[in-house]
XYZ file of C-alpha atoms in Angstrom:
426
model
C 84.784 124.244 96.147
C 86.253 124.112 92.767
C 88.453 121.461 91.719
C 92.085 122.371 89.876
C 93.909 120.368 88.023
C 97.755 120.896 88.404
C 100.251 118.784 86.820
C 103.146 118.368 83.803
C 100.606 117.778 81.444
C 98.435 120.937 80.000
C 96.887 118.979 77.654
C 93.490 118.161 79.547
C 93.783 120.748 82.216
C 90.107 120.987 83.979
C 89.176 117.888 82.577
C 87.075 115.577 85.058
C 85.825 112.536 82.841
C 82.807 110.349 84.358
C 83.044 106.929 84.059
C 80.109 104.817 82.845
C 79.540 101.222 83.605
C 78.909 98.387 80.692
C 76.263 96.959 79.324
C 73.700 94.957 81.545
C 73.263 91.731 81.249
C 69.673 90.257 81.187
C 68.972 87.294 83.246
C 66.675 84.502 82.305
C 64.044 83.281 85.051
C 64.312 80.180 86.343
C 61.856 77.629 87.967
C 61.934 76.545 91.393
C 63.143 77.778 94.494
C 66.717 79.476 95.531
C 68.735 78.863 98.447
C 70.197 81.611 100.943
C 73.421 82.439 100.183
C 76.200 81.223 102.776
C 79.716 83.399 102.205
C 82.937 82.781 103.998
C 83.323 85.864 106.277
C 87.052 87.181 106.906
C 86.108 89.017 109.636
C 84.678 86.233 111.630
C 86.920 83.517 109.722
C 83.735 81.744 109.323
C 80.407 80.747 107.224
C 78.290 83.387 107.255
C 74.398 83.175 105.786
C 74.149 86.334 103.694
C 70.486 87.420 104.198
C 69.751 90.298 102.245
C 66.195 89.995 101.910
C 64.270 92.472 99.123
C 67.699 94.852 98.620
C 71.503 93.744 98.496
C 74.309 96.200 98.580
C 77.610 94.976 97.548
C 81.804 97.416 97.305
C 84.045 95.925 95.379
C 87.323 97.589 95.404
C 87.975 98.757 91.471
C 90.952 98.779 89.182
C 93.770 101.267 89.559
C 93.868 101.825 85.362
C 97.031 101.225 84.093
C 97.180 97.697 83.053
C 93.751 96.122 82.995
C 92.665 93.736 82.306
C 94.552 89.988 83.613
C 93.008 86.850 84.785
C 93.946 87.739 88.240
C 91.738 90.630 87.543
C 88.953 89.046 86.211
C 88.731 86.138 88.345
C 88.269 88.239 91.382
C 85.408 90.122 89.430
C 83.591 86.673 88.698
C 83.538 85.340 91.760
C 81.375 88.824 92.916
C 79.883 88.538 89.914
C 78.414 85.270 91.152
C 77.349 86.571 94.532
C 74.971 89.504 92.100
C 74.044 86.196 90.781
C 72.829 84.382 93.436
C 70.983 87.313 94.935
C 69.214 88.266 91.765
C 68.150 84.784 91.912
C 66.305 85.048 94.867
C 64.931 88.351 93.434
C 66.586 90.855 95.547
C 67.334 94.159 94.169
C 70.883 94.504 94.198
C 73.060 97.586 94.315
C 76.896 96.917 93.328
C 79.349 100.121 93.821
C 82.687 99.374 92.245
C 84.862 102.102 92.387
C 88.088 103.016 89.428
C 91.484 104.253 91.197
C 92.204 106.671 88.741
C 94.442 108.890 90.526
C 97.070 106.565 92.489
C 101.181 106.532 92.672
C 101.527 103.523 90.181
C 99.059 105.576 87.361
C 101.140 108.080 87.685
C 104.574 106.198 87.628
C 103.269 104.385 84.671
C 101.938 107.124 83.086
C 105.442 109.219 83.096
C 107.564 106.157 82.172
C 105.216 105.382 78.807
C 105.582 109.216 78.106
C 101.338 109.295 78.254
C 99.197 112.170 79.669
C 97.920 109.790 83.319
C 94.295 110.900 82.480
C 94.824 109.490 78.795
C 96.134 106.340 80.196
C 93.299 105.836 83.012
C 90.638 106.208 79.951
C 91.847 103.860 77.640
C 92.662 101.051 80.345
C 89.097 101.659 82.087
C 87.493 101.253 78.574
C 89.333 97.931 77.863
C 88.327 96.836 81.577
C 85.051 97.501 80.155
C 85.538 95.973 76.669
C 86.592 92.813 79.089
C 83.954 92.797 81.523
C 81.130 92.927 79.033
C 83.007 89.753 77.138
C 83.016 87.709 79.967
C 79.337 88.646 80.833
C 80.296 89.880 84.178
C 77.102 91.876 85.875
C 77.599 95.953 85.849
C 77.771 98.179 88.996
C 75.085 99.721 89.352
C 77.264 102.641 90.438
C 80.797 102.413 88.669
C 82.860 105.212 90.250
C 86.125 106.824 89.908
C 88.150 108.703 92.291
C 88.452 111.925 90.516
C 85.039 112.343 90.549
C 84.965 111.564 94.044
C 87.588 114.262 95.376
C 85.273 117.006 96.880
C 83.663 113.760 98.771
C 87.502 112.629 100.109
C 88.359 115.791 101.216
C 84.905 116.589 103.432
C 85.442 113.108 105.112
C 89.283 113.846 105.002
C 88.140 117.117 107.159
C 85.583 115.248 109.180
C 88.480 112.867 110.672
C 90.718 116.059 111.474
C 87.982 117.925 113.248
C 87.410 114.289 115.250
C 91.394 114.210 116.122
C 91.387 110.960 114.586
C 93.665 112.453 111.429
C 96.947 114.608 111.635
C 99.524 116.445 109.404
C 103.028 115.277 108.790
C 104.056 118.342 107.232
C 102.012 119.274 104.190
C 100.154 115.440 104.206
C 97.426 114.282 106.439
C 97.551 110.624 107.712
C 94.843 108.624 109.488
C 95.538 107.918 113.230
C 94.561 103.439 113.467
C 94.162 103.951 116.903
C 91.081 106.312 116.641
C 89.480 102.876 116.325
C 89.100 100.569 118.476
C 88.659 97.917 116.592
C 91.483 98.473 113.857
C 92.753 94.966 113.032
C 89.588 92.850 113.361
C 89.511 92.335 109.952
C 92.297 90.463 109.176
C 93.360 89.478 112.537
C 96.801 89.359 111.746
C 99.516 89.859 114.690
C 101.573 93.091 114.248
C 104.578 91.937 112.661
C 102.379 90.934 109.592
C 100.379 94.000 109.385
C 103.904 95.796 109.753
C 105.121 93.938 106.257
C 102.015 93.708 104.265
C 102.207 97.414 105.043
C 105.039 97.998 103.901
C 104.291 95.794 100.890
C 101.636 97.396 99.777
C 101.658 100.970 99.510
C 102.253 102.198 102.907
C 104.869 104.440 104.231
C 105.716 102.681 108.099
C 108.674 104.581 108.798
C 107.974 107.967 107.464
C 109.053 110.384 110.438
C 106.799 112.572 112.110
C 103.724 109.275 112.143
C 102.371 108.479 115.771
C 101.955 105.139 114.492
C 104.224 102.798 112.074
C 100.573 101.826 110.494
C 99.162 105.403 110.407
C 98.382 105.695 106.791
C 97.885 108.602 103.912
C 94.891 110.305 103.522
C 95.594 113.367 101.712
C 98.985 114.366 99.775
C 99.894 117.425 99.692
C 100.770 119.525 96.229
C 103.864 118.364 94.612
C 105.254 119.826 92.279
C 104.801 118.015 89.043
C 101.862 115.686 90.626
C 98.050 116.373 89.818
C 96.868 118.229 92.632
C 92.928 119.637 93.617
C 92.052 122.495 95.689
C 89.514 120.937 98.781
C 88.428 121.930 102.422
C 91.779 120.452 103.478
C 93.778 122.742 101.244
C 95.972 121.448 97.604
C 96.335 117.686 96.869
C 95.161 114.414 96.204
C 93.425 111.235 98.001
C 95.603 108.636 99.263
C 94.435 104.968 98.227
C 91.992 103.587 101.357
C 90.133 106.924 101.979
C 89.181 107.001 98.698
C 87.009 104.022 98.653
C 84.987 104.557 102.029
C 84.266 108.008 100.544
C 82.784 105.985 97.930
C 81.026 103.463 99.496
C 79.775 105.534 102.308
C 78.221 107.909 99.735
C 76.306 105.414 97.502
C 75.618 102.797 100.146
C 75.904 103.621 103.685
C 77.320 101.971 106.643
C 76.807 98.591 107.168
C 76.667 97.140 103.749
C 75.984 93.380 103.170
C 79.593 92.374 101.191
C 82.959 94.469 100.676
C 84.967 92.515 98.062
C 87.959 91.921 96.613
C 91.127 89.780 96.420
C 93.042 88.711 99.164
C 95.649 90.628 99.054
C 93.399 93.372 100.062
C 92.883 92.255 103.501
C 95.751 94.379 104.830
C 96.131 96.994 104.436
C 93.175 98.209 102.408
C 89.928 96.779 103.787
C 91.224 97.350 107.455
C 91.955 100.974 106.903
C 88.782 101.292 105.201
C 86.948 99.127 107.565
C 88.804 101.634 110.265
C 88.119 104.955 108.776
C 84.052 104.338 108.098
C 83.633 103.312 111.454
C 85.700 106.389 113.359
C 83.598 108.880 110.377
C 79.917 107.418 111.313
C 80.434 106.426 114.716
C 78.710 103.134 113.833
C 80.031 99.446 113.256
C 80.059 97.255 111.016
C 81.788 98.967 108.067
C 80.303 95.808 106.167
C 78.485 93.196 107.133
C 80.853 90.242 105.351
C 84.126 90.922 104.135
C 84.372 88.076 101.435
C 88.154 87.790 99.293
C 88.967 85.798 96.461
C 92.383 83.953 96.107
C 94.777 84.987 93.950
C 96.005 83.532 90.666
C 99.704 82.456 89.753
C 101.854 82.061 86.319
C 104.882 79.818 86.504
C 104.862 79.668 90.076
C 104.545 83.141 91.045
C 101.803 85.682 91.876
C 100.353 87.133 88.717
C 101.189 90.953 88.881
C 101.968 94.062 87.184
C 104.876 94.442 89.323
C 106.457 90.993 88.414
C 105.319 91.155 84.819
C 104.062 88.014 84.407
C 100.924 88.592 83.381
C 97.813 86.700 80.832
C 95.223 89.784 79.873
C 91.917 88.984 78.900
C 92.176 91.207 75.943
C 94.907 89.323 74.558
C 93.109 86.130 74.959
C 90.069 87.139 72.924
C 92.332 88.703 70.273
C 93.687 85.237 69.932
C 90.480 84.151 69.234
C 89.819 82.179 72.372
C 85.757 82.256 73.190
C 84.898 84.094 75.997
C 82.956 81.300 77.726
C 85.697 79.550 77.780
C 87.500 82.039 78.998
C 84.874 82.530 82.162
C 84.794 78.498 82.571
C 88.105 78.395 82.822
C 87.675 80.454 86.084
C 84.955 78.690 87.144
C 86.537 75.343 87.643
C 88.685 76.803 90.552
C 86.994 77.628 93.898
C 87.395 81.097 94.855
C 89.034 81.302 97.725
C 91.895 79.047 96.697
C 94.690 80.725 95.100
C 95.427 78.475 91.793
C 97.672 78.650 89.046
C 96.726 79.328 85.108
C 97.930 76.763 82.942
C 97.123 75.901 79.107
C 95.725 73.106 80.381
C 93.411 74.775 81.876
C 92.036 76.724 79.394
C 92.381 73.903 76.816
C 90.095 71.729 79.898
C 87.086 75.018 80.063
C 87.334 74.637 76.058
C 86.610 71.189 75.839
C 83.790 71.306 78.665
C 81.832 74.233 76.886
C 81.984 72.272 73.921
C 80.236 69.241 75.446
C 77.472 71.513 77.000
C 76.966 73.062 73.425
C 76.075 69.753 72.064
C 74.612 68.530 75.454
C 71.969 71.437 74.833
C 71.148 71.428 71.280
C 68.835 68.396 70.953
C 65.134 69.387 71.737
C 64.857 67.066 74.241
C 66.928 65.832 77.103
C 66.840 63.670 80.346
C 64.901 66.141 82.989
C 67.146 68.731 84.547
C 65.227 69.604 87.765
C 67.852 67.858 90.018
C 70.564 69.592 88.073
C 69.258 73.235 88.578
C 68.412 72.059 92.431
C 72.303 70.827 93.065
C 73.812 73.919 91.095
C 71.706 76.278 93.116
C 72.531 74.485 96.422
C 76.266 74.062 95.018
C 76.179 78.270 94.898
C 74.563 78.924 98.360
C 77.668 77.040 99.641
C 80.286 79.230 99.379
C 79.908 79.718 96.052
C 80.993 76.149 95.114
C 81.833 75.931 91.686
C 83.488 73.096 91.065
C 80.285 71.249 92.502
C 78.009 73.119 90.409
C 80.212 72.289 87.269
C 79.867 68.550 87.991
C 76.519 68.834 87.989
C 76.247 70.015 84.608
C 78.547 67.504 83.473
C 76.502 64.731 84.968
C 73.475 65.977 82.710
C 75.530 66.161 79.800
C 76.809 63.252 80.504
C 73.699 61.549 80.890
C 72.450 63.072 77.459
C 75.593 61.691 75.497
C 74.527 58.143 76.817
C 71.100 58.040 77.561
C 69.130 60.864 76.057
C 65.857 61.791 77.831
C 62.733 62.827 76.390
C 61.734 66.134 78.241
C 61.531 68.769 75.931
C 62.074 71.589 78.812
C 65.255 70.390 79.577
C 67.572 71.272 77.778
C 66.428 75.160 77.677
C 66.358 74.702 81.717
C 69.968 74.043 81.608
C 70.874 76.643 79.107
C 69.210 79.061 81.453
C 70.570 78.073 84.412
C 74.318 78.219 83.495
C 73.233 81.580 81.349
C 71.585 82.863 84.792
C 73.888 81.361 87.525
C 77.002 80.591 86.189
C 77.419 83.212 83.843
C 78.039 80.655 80.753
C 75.906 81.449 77.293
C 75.627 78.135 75.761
């Protein structure tokens, strides 16, 4: 069916704009042998060894483009960046959907309060999330997907669910019955009065009247008048948020997927209702395999966030003239499932590290570096622990600023292994 634009803005009526990933990065080969990967699972609030074999498929939920890029941002994107990592390592083909919420209630909100055409404003943010990404070396999806392109795709599954009984209409808008699945909640495991606020918190509508459920949640608006709007199989409108990325993933991966990603604040609502709405649309479980979250990061004691303002972008860093590396160390030194605070400090301690493995590096010969690559590989396969596989590299450094070795391999060994596993280009 053909899609229709509708909205306040004529300017770019019947414009649908693909969005292209960045650059790839190539990876250097390294000797030895790589360990299986070992994730912290949500789900099962446990360890979990990631075995992915020849092939790896990896969602992580995407950017909603209105104010990309902050730290927050991009240390949630490292720390799946490191998982790519890790499996390209052990020489599995890996295929990474990210998907771009470019049609959402805060675009739009943003987009009428800055006076900017919303499609004008999703394309320049989703090019400096690019312009970002590619700085801090960060992998690309293989598949880097945006809602709007996605809309025919919502609204078939959006029709599937109705057919099923498992969706409804509350007047012109469709909502998603959570009790079509059985085993809505096992993702974050959180009793009801939590799911009731982070609900309510984040995006959802609990006492709309006319739900069957408080947690019921949107997945199709109806035309508004003044609102972007498509014609579909379920009639005029839009995707809500959740639906949006299953029609994604489902599409360009399939059930069952090894990782779904993202930061923790993603739990609940959006990873449940996703979790929910695969399983009910395939009749198959699990949605994903692991469902792996990164902490968040404060600023002066508070969450960073668009809503509160208090916000560090990547963008502005570089502009500064901060390196990038740093930039990426910086997040490194944090495990990723904390949540952490940035400081100055911080930044000013990632500086003054890169700058000892720059000089650690540049002599053509250095004390050998086959334990080093061993312990930063087996520092990975544990839950991805950085701050282990950091100390290792400072150990050889160390080493070479006191008692420089004589093996001419190894200082290229540990260029390439914090180039291929870390991320770092020294």
């Amino acid at each position: 069916m053909a899609r229709q634009f509708r909205g306040r803005s004529s300017k770019a009526q019947g414009r649908v704009a693909h969005v292209y990933s960045w650059p790839e990065v190539s990876l250097p080969a390294l000797p030895g042998a790589p360990q299986p990967l070992q994730l912290f699972d949500t789900a099962t609030r446990s360890l979990k060894s990631v075995e992915v074999g020849s092939h790896a498929r990896m969602y992580v939920c995407g950017i909603t483009p209105y104010d990309a890029t902050h730290i927050g941002h991009a240390a949630t994107y490292l720390t799946f960046d490191l998982i790519n990592r890790q499996w390209r390592d052990q020489g599995a083909a890996v295929s990474y959907v990210q998907n771009v919420t470019d049609i959402d209630d805060p675009l739009l909100e943003r987009a009428s309060a800055t006076g900017v055409d919303w499609r004008d404003l999703a394309t320049d943010q989703i090019q400096l999330f690019r312009d970002d990404m590619t700085a801090l070396r960060i992998l690309p999806p293989t598949s880097f997907v945006s809602v709007v392109e996605s809309i025919e795709d919502v609204a078939i599954k959006v029709r599937a669910l109705l057919d099923s009984g498992a969706a409804y209409y509350v007047d012109q808008d469709i909502y998603f019955d959570v009790t079509s699945d059985p085993n809505f909640g096992q993702v974050g495991h959180y009793d009801a009065a939590t799911e009731l606020a982070y609900f309510a918190e984040r995006g959802g509508d609990p006492d709309r009247p006319g739900k069957r459920n408080q947690l019921d949640c949107l997945l199709w608006r109806g035309t508004r008048d003044g609102e972007p709007s498509w014609d579909s199989v379920v009639g005029s409108g839009r995707p809500g948020w959740h639906i949006g990325c299953v029609a994604i993933a489902l599409d360009h991966l399939g059930m069952s997927f090894d990782v779904q990603g993202g930061g923790n604040d993603l739990i609940f609502p959006h990873h449940e209702m996703s979790a929910s709405q695969g399983q009910v649309l395939t009749g198959e479980q699990p949605y994903a395999k692991a469902y792996v979250h990164a902490g968040l990061v404060a600023l002066d004691g508070e969450k960073m966030s668009k809503s509160r303002g208090n916000l560090v972008f990547v963008s502005k860093l570089l502009e500064s003239g901060v390196d990038e590396m740093a930039i990426r160390l910086a997040l490194l030194q944090n495990h990723y499932r904390t949540d952490w605070e940035w400081t100055d400090s911080n930044l000013h301690e990632a500086q003054a590290r890169l700058k000892r493995w720059r000089e650690a590096v540049a002599p053509p010969t250095g004390p050998s570096a086959d334990e080093t690559l061993a312990a930063v590989r087996t520092a990975l396969a544990g839950d991805l622990d950085t701050t282990a596989a950091i100390a290792a590299i400072d150990r050889w450094a160390e080493h070479q600023a006191t008692t420089p070795g004589d093996d001419p391999g190894a200082p290229g060994i540990i260029s390439r292994t914090t180039d291929a596993l870390l991320g770092i280009a020294l």
